[in-house]
Coordinates of C-alpha atoms in Angstrom, one line a residue:
X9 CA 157.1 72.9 133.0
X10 CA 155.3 75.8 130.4
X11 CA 154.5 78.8 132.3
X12 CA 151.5 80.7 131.7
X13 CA 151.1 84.2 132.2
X14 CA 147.5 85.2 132.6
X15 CA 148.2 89.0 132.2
X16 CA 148.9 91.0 128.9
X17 CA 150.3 93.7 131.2
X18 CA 154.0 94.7 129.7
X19 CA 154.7 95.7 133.0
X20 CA 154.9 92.1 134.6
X21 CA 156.3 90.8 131.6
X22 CA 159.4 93.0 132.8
X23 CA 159.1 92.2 136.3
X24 CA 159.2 88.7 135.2
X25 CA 162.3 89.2 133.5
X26 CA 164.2 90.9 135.9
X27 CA 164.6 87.7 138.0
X28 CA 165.2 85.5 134.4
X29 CA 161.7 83.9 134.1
X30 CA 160.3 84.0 130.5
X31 CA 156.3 83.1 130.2
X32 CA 155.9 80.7 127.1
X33 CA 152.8 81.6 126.4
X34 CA 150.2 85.0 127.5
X35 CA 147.1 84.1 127.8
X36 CA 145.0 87.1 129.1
X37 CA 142.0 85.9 130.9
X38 CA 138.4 87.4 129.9
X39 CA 136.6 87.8 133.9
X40 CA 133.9 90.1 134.8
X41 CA 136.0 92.8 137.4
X42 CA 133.3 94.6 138.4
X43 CA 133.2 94.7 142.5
X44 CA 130.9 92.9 144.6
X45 CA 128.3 95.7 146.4
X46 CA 129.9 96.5 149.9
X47 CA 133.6 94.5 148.8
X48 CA 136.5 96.3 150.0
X49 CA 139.6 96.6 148.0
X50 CA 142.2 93.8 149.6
X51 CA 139.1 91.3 149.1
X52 CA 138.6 92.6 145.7
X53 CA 142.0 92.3 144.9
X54 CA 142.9 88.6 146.1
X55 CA 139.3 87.4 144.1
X56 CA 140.2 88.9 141.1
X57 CA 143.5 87.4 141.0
X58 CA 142.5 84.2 142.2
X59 CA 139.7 84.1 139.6
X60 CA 142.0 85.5 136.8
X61 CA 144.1 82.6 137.5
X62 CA 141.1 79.7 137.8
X63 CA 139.5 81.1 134.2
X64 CA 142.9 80.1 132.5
X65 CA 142.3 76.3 131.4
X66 CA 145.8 74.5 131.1
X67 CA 147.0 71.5 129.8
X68 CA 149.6 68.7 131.4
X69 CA 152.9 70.3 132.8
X70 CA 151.2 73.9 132.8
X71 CA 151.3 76.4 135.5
X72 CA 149.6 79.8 135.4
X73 CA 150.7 83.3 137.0
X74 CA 147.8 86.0 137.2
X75 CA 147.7 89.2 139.1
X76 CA 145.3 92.1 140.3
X77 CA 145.9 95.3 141.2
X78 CA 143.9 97.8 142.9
X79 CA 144.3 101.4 144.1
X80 CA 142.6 102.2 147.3
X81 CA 141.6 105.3 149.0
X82 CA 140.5 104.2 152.1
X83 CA 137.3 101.5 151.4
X84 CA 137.2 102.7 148.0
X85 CA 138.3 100.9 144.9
X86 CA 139.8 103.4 142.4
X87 CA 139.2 101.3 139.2
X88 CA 141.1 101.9 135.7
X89 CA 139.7 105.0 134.8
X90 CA 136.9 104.9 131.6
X91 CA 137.8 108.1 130.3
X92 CA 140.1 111.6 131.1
X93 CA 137.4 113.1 133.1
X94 CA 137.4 110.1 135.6
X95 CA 141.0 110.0 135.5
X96 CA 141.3 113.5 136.5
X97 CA 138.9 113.0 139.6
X98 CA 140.9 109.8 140.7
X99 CA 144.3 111.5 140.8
X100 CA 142.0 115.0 142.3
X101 CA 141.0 112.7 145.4
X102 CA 144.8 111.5 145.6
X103 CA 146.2 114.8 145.6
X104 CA 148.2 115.4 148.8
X105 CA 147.0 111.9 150.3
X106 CA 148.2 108.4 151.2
X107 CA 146.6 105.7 148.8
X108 CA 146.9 101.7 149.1
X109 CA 148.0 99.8 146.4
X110 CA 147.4 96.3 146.8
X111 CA 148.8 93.9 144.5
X112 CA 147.8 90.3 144.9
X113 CA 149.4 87.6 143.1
X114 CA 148.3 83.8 142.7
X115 CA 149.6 80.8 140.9
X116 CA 147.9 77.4 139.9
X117 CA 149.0 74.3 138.5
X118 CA 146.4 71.3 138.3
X119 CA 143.5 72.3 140.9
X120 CA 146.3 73.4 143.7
X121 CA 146.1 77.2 143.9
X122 CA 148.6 79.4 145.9
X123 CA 148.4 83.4 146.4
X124 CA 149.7 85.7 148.0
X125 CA 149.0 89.9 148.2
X126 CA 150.9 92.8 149.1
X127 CA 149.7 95.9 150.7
X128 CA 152.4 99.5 150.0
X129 CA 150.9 102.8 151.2
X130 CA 151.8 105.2 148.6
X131 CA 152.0 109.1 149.3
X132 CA 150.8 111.7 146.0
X133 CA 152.1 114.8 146.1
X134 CA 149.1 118.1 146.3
X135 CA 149.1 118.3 142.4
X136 CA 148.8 121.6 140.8
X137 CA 146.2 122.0 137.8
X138 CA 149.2 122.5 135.5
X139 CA 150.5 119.3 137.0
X140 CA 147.4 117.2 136.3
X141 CA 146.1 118.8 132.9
X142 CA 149.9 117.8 132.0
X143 CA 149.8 114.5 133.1
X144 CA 146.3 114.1 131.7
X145 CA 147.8 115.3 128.3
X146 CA 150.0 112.7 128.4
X147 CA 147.7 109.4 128.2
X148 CA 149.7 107.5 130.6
X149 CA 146.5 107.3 132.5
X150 CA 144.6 104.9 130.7
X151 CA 144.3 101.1 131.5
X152 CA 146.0 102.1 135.0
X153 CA 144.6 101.2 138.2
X154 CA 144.2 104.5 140.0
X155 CA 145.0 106.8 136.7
X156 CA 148.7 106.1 136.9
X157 CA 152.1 104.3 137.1
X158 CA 154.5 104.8 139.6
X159 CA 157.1 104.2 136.2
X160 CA 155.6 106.6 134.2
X161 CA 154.8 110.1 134.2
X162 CA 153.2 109.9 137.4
X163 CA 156.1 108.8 139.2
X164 CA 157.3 112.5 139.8
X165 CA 154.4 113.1 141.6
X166 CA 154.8 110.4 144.1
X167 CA 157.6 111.2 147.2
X168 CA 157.2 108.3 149.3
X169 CA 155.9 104.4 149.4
X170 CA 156.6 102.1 152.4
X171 CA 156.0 98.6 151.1
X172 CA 157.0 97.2 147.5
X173 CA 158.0 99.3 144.8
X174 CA 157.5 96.3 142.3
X175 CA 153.9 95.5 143.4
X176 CA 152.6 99.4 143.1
X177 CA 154.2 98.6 139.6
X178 CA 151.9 95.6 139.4
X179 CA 153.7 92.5 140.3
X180 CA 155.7 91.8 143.8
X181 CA 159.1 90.7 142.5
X182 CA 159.7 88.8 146.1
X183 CA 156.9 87.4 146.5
X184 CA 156.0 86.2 143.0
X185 CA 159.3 84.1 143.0
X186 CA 158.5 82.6 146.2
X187 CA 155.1 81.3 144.9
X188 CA 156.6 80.2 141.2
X189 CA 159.1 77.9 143.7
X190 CA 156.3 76.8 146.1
X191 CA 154.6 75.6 142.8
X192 CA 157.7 73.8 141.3
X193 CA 158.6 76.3 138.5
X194 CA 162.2 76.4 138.7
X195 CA 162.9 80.3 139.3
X196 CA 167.1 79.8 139.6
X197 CA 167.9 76.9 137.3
X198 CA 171.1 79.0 136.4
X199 CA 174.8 76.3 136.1
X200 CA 176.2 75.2 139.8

């Protein structure tokens, strides 16, 4: 069985390997992630996942692995940022709050789909304008959900998380290997 992963995120490429599992091939899916009007974030998050995984085509004896995730404050989506100045607002309306990340992971083979998501509130420190001009300086912002990483830069700025450390860093170690076994990929194929 080939595994697919439908992500050209480097971070899930080293979640994956933390429990041995080694994608043969990345295949980066091209999906319109705009939200719907009105869509809250957990939605949002398990569609795009689940359509991230269904826009993959695959051949005989291929399974595919996609992934979303989305920072939340409150009802609102906070996106990947499009440039500093929106980054700088995102991390602004974190400062000194709790934020969701949702991280939402699904897995198809053939037409059968499973998915699962995970929810971890995450607490930002009240951020200083030295603090976020230096972050900001840094770059580590962009192509991040919410303007940051939790394994970056950023994670100094973040003092608690109740949930999974692995899906704020975009892919539920747990989880994800229960799915890959539910789907047949052999996850711990190590000798007996």
């Amino acid at each position: 069985m080939r595994l697919i992963l439908g992500s050209g995120s480097p971070r899930r490429r080293d979640l994956l390997a933390q429990i041995g599992v080694v994608a043969d091939e990345i295949r980066p899916p091209e999906i319109d992630e705009t939200p719907h009007r009105g869509e809250l974030p957990r939605p949002y998050c398990i569609r795009m996942a689940t359509e991230k995984a269904q826009a993959i085509p695959l051949n005989e004896g291929e399974i595919v692995l996609s992934a979303d995730t989305t920072v939340a404050l409150g009802r609102r989506i906070l996106g990947k940022p499009d440039d500093r100045d929106e980054a700088a607002r995102f991390l602004r309306a974190m400062s000194g709050r709790r934020h969701s990340v949702i991280t939402a992971v699904a897995v198809r083979t053939g037409d059968r789909l499973w998915q699962r998501d995970v929810v971890t509130a995450v607490k930002m420190k009240r951020l200083s304008d030295e603090e976020l001009n230096g972050y900001l300086a840094t770059g580590d912002w962009q192509g991040k959900a919410g303007s940051y990483g939790i394994q970056g830069p950023a994670g100094a700025f973040i003092p608690w998380i109740q949930g999974s450390f692995t899906a704020v860093v975009g892919l539920p170690i747990t989880e994800t290997a229960n799915l890959l076994q539910a789907a047949g990929y052999p996850i711990w194929k190590g000798s007996s």
